[in-house]
mmCIF file of C-alpha atoms in Angstrom:
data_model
loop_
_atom_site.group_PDB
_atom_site.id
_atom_site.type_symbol
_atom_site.label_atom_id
_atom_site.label_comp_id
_atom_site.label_asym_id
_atom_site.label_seq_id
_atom_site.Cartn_x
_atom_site.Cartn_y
_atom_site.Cartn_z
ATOM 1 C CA UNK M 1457 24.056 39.228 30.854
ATOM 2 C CA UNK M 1458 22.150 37.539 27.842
ATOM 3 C CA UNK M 1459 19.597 40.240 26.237
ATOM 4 C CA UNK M 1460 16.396 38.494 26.445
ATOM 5 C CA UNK M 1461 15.346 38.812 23.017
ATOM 6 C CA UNK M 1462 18.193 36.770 22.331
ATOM 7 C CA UNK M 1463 17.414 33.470 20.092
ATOM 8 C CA UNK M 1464 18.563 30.182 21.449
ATOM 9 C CA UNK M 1465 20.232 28.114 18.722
ATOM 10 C CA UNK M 1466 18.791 25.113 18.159
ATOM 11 C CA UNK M 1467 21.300 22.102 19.044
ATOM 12 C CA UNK M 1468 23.678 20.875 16.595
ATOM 13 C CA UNK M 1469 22.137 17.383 16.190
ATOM 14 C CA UNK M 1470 18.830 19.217 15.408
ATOM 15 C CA UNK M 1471 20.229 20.936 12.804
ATOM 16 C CA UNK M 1472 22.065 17.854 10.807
ATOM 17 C CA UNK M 1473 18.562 16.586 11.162
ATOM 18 C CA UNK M 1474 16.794 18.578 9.775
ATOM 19 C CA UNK M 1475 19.292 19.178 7.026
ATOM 20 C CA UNK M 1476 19.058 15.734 6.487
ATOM 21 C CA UNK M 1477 15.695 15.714 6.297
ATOM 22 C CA UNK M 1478 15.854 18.449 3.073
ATOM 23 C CA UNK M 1479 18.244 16.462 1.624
ATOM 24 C CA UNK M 1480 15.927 12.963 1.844
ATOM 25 C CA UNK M 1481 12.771 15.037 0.745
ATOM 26 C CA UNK M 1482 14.633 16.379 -2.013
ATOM 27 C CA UNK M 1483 16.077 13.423 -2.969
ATOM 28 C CA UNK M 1484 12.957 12.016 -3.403
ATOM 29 C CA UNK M 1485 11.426 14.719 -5.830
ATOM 30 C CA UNK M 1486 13.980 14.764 -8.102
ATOM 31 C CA UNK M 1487 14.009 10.886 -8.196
ATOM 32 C CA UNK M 1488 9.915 11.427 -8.361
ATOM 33 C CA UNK M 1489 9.816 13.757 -11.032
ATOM 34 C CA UNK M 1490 12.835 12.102 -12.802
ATOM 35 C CA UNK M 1491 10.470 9.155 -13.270
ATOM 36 C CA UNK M 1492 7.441 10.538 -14.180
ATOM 37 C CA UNK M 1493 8.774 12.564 -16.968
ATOM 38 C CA UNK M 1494 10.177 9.151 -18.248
ATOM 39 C CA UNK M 1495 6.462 7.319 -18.510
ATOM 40 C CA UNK M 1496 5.589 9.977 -20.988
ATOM 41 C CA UNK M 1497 9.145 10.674 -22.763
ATOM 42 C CA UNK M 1498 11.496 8.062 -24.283
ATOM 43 C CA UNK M 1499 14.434 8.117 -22.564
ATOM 44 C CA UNK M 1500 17.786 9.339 -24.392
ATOM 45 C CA UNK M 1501 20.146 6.792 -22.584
ATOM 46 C CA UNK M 1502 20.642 4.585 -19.663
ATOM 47 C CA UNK M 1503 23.378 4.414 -16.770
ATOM 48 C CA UNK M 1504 24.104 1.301 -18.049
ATOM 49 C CA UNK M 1505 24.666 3.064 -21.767
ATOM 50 C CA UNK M 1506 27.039 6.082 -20.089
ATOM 51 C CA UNK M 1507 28.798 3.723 -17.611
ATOM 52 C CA UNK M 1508 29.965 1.590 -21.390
ATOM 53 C CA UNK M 1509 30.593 4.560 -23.149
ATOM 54 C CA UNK M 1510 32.656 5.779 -20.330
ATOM 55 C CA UNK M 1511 34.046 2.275 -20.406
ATOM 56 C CA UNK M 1512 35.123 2.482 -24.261
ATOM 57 C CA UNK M 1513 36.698 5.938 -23.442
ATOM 58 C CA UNK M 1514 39.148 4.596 -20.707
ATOM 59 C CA UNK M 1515 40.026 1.347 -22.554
ATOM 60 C CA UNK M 1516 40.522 3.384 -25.834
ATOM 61 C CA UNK M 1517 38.150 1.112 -27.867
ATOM 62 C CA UNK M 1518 38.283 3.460 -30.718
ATOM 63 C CA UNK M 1519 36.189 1.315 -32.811
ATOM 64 C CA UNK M 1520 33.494 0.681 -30.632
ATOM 65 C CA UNK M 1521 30.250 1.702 -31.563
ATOM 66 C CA UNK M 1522 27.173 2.139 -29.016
ATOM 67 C CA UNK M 1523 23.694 0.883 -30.944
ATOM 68 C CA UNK M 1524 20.699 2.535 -29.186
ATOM 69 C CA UNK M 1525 17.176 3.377 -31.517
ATOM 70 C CA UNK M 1526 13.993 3.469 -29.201
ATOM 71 C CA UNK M 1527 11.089 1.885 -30.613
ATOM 72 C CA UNK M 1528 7.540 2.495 -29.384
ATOM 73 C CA UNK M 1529 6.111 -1.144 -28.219
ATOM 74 C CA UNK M 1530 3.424 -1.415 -30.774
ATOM 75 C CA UNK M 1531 6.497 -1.281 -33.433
ATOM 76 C CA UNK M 1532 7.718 -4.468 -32.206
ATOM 77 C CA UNK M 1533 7.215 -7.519 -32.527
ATOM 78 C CA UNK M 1534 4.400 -9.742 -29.944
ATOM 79 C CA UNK M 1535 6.971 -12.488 -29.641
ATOM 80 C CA UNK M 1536 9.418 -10.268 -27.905
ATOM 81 C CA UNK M 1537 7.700 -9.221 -24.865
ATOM 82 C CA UNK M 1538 6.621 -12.068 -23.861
ATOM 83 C CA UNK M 1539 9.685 -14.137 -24.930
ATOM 84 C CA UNK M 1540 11.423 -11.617 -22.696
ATOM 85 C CA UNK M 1541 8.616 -12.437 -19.859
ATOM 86 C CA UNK M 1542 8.953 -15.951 -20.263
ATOM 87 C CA UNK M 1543 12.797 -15.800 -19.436
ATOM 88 C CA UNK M 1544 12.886 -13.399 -17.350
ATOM 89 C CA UNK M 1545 9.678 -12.744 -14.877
ATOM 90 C CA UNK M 1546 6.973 -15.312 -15.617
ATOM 91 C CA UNK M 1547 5.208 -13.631 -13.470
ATOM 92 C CA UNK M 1548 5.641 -10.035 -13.989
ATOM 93 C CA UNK M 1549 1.714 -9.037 -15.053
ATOM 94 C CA UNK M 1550 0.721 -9.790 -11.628
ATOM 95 C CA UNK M 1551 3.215 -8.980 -9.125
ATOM 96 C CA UNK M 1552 4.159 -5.732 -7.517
ATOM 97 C CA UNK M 1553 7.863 -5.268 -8.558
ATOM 98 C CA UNK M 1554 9.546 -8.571 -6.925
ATOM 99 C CA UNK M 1555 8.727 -11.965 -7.264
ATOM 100 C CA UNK M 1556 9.173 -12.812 -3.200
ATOM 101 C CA UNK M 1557 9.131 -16.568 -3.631
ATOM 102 C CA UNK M 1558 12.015 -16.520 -6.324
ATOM 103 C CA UNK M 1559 14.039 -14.461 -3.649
ATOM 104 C CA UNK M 1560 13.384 -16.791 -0.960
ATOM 105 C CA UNK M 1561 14.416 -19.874 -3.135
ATOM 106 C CA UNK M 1562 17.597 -18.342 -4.021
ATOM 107 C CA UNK M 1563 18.089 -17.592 -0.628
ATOM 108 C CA UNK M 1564 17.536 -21.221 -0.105
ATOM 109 C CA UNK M 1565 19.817 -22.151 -2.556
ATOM 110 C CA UNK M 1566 22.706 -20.181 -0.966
ATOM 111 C CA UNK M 1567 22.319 -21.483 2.170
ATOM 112 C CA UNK M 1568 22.443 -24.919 1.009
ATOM 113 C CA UNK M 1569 26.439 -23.994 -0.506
ATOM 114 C CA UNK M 1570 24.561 -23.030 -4.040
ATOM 115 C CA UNK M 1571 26.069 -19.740 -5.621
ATOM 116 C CA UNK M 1572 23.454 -16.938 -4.789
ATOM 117 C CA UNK M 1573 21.724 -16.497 -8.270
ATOM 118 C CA UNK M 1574 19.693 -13.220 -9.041
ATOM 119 C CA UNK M 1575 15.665 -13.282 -8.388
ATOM 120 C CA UNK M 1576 15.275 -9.829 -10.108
ATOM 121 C CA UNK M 1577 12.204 -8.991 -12.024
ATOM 122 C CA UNK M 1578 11.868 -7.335 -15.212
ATOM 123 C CA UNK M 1579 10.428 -3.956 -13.271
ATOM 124 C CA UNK M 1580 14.319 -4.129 -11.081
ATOM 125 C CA UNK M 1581 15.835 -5.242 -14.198
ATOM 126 C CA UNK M 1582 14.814 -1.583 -16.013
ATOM 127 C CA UNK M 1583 15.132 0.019 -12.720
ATOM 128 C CA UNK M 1584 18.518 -0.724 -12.748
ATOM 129 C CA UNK M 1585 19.659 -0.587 -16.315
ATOM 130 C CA UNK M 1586 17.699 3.298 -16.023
ATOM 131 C CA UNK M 1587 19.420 4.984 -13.290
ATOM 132 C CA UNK M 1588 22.222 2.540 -11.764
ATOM 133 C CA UNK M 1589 25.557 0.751 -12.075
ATOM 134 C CA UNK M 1590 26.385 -2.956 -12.208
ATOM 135 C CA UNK M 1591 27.255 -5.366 -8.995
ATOM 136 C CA UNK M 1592 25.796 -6.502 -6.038
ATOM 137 C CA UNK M 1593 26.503 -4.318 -3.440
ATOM 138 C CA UNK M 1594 24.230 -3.429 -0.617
ATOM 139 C CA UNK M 1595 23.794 0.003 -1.957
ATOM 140 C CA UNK M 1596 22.412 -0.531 -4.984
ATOM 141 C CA UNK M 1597 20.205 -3.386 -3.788
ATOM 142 C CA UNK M 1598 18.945 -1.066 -2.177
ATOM 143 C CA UNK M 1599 18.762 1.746 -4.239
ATOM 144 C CA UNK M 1600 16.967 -0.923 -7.068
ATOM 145 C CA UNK M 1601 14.691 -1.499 -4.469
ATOM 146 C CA UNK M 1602 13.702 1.986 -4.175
ATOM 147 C CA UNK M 1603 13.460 2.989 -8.078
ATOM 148 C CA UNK M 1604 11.552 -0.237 -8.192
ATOM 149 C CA UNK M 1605 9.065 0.776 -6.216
ATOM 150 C CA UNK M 1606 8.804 4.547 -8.292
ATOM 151 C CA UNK M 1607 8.719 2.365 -10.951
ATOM 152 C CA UNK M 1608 5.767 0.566 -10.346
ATOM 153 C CA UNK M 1609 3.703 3.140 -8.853
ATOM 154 C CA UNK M 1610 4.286 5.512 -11.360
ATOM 155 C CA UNK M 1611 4.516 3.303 -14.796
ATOM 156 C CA UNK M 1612 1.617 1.189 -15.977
ATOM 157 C CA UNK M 1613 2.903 -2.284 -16.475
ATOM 158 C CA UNK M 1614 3.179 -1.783 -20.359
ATOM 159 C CA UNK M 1615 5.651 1.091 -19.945
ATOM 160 C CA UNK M 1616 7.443 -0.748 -17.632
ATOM 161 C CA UNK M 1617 7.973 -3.208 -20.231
ATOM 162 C CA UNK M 1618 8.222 -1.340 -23.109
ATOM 163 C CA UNK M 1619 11.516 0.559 -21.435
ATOM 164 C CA UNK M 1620 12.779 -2.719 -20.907
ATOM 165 C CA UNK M 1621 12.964 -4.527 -24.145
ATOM 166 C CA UNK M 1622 14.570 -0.746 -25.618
ATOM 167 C CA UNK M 1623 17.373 -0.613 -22.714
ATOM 168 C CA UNK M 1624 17.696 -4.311 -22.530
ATOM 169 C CA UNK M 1625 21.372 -4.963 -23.413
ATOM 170 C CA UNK M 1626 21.398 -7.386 -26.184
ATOM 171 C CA UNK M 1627 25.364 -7.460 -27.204
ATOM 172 C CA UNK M 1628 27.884 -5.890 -26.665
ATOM 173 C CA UNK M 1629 27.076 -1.795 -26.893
ATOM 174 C CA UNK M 1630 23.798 -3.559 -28.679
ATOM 175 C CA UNK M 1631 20.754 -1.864 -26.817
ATOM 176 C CA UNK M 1632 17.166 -2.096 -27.222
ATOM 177 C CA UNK M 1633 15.188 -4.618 -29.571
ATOM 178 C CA UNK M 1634 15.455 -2.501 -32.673
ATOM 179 C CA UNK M 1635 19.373 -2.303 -32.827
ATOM 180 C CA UNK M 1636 19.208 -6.287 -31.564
ATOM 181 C CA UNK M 1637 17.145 -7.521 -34.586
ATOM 182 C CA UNK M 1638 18.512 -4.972 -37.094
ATOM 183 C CA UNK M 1639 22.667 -6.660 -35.891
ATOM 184 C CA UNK M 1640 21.800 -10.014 -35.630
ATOM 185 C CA UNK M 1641 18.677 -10.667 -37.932
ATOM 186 C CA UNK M 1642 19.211 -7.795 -40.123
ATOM 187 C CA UNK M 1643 15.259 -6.831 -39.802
ATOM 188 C CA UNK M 1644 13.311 -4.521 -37.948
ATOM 189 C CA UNK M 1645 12.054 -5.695 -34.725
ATOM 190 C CA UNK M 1646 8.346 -5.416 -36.246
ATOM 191 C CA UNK M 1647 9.589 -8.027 -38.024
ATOM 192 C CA UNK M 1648 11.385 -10.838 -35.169
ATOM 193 C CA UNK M 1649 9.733 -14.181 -35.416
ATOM 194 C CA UNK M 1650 9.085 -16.322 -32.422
ATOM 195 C CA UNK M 1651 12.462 -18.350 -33.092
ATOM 196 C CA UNK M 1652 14.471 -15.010 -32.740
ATOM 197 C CA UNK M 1653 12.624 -13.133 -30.215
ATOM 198 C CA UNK M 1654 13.315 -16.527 -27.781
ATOM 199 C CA UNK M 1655 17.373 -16.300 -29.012
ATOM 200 C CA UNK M 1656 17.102 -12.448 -28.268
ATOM 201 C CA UNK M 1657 15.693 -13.402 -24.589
ATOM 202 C CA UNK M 1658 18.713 -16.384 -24.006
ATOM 203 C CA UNK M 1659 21.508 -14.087 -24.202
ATOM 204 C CA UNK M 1660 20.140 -11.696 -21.548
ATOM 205 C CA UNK M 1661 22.072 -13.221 -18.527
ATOM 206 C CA UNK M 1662 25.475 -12.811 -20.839
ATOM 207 C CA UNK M 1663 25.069 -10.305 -23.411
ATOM 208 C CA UNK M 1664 28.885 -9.882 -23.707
ATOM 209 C CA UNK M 1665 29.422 -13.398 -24.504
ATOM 210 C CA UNK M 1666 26.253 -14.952 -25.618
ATOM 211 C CA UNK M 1667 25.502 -14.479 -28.977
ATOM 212 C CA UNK M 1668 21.693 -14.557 -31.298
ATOM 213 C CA UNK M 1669 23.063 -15.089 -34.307
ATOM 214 C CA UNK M 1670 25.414 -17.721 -33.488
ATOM 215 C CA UNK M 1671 24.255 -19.609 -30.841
ATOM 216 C CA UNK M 1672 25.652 -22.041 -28.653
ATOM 217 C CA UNK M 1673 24.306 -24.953 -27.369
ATOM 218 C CA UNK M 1674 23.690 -23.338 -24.011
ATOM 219 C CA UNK M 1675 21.504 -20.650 -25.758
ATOM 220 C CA UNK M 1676 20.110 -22.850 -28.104
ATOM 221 C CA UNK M 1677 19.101 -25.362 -25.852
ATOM 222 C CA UNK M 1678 17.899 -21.717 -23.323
ATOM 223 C CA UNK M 1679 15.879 -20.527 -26.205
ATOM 224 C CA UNK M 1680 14.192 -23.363 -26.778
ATOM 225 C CA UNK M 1681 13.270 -23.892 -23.159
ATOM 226 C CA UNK M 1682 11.513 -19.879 -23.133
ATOM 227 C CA UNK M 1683 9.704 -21.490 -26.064
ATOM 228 C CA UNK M 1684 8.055 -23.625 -24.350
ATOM 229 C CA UNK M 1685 7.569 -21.583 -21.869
ATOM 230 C CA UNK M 1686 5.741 -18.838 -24.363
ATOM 231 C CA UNK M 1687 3.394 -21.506 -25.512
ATOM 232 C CA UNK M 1688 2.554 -23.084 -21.773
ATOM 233 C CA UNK M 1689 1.908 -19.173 -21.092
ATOM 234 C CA UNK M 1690 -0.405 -19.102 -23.779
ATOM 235 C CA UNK M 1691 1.370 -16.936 -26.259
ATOM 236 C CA UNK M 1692 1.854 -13.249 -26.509
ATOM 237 C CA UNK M 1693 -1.761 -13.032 -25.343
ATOM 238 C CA UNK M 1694 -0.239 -13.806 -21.776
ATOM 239 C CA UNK M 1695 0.373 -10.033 -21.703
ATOM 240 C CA UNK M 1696 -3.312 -8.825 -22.674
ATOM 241 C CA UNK M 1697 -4.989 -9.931 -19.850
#
């Protein structure tokens, strides 16, 4: 005969759930916390840096050199961010972490037998580059999703760019806009003229192969389109309102 102080055990199913409802919540906090520390302090590396270091290591590329120097935003140059913003996210002071219409056109696109192009914003772009890997699966969709969002509640806009144009991948193991300029330009990104800071920003969808100090026609004729973007934006002022 059961005694009847006896304690029923909860169901099985109960108990996954509410183990997996620990798990989520603590998931969350360290994600949380991981994030707000980062608005304040600079951070020391990206996924995106480890996962080419790692890279270099397997592929015994003895000679390859990772260039990472973090430089506060007011140390670099006007034309950057908003050569960056003109490329990238024209539209990135106003929206809320993803640019919905540039999603639904390259949806569009694909179904019309277009290849699916990306519609990420600078806020997913840094996301990304911060705490995940490369590719396009479902996962980390959805886990850029998700950081975006932490992201933009947690970082003032400025931040959010400021992170980006230091973990921005500029070349090859070539990270951040002071190791860009000081490779290609041999100057300080204080000092990056309109010119460069667009050549900088036409590379970004090919770092690897795409190249500011020797441009190609496609990046030449790209940097001169973000141009005239800058100056139908209204110029580095774009940002300041």
């Amino acid at each position: 005969m059961t005694p009847a102080y006896a304690v029923r055990r909860r169901p099985l199913w109960r108990r996954l759930l509410r183990g997996l409802s620990f798990a989520l919540l603590a998931w969350v906090v360290v994600t949380w916390l991981a994030v707000l520390l980062l608005r304040f302090v600079p951070p020391p590396t990206s996924a995106f840096m480890i996962d080419r270091r790692a890279s270099a290591l397997v592929h015994d590329e003895h000679d390859f050199r990772l260039r990472y120097q973090w430089t506060p935003y007011e140390r670099v140059s006007p034309e950057l961010p908003i050569a960056l913003v003109a490329g990238e996210d024209q539209k990135f002071p106003t929206h809320h972490g993803f640019d919905l219409k540039a999603i639904a056109d390259a949806l569009d696109e694909a179904d019309e037998g277009e290849r699916l192009r990306g519609a990420s914003t600078i806020s997913q772009q840094t996301a990304k580059n911060l705490f995940l890997w490369g590719g396009r699966s479902f996962v980390r969709k959805g886990l850029e999703a998700y950081f975006t969002v932490l992201l933009e509640l947690t970082w003032p806009k400025r931040r959010i760019l400021e992170v980006y144009l230091n973990v921005a991948e500029f070349g090859d193991g070539i990270y951040g806009a002071q190791a860009a300029a000081q490779q290609f330009f041999r100057k300080d990104a204080a000092q990056l003229g309109a010119h460069e800071a667009a050549l900088l920003a036409a590379v970004l969808p090919n770092p690897k192969k795409l190249h500011a100090d020797r441009p190609s026609a496609y990046v030449q004729r790209h940097s001169d389109w973000i141009s005239r973007q800058v100056r139908q934006l209204g110029g580095p002022s774009y940002l300041a309102r």
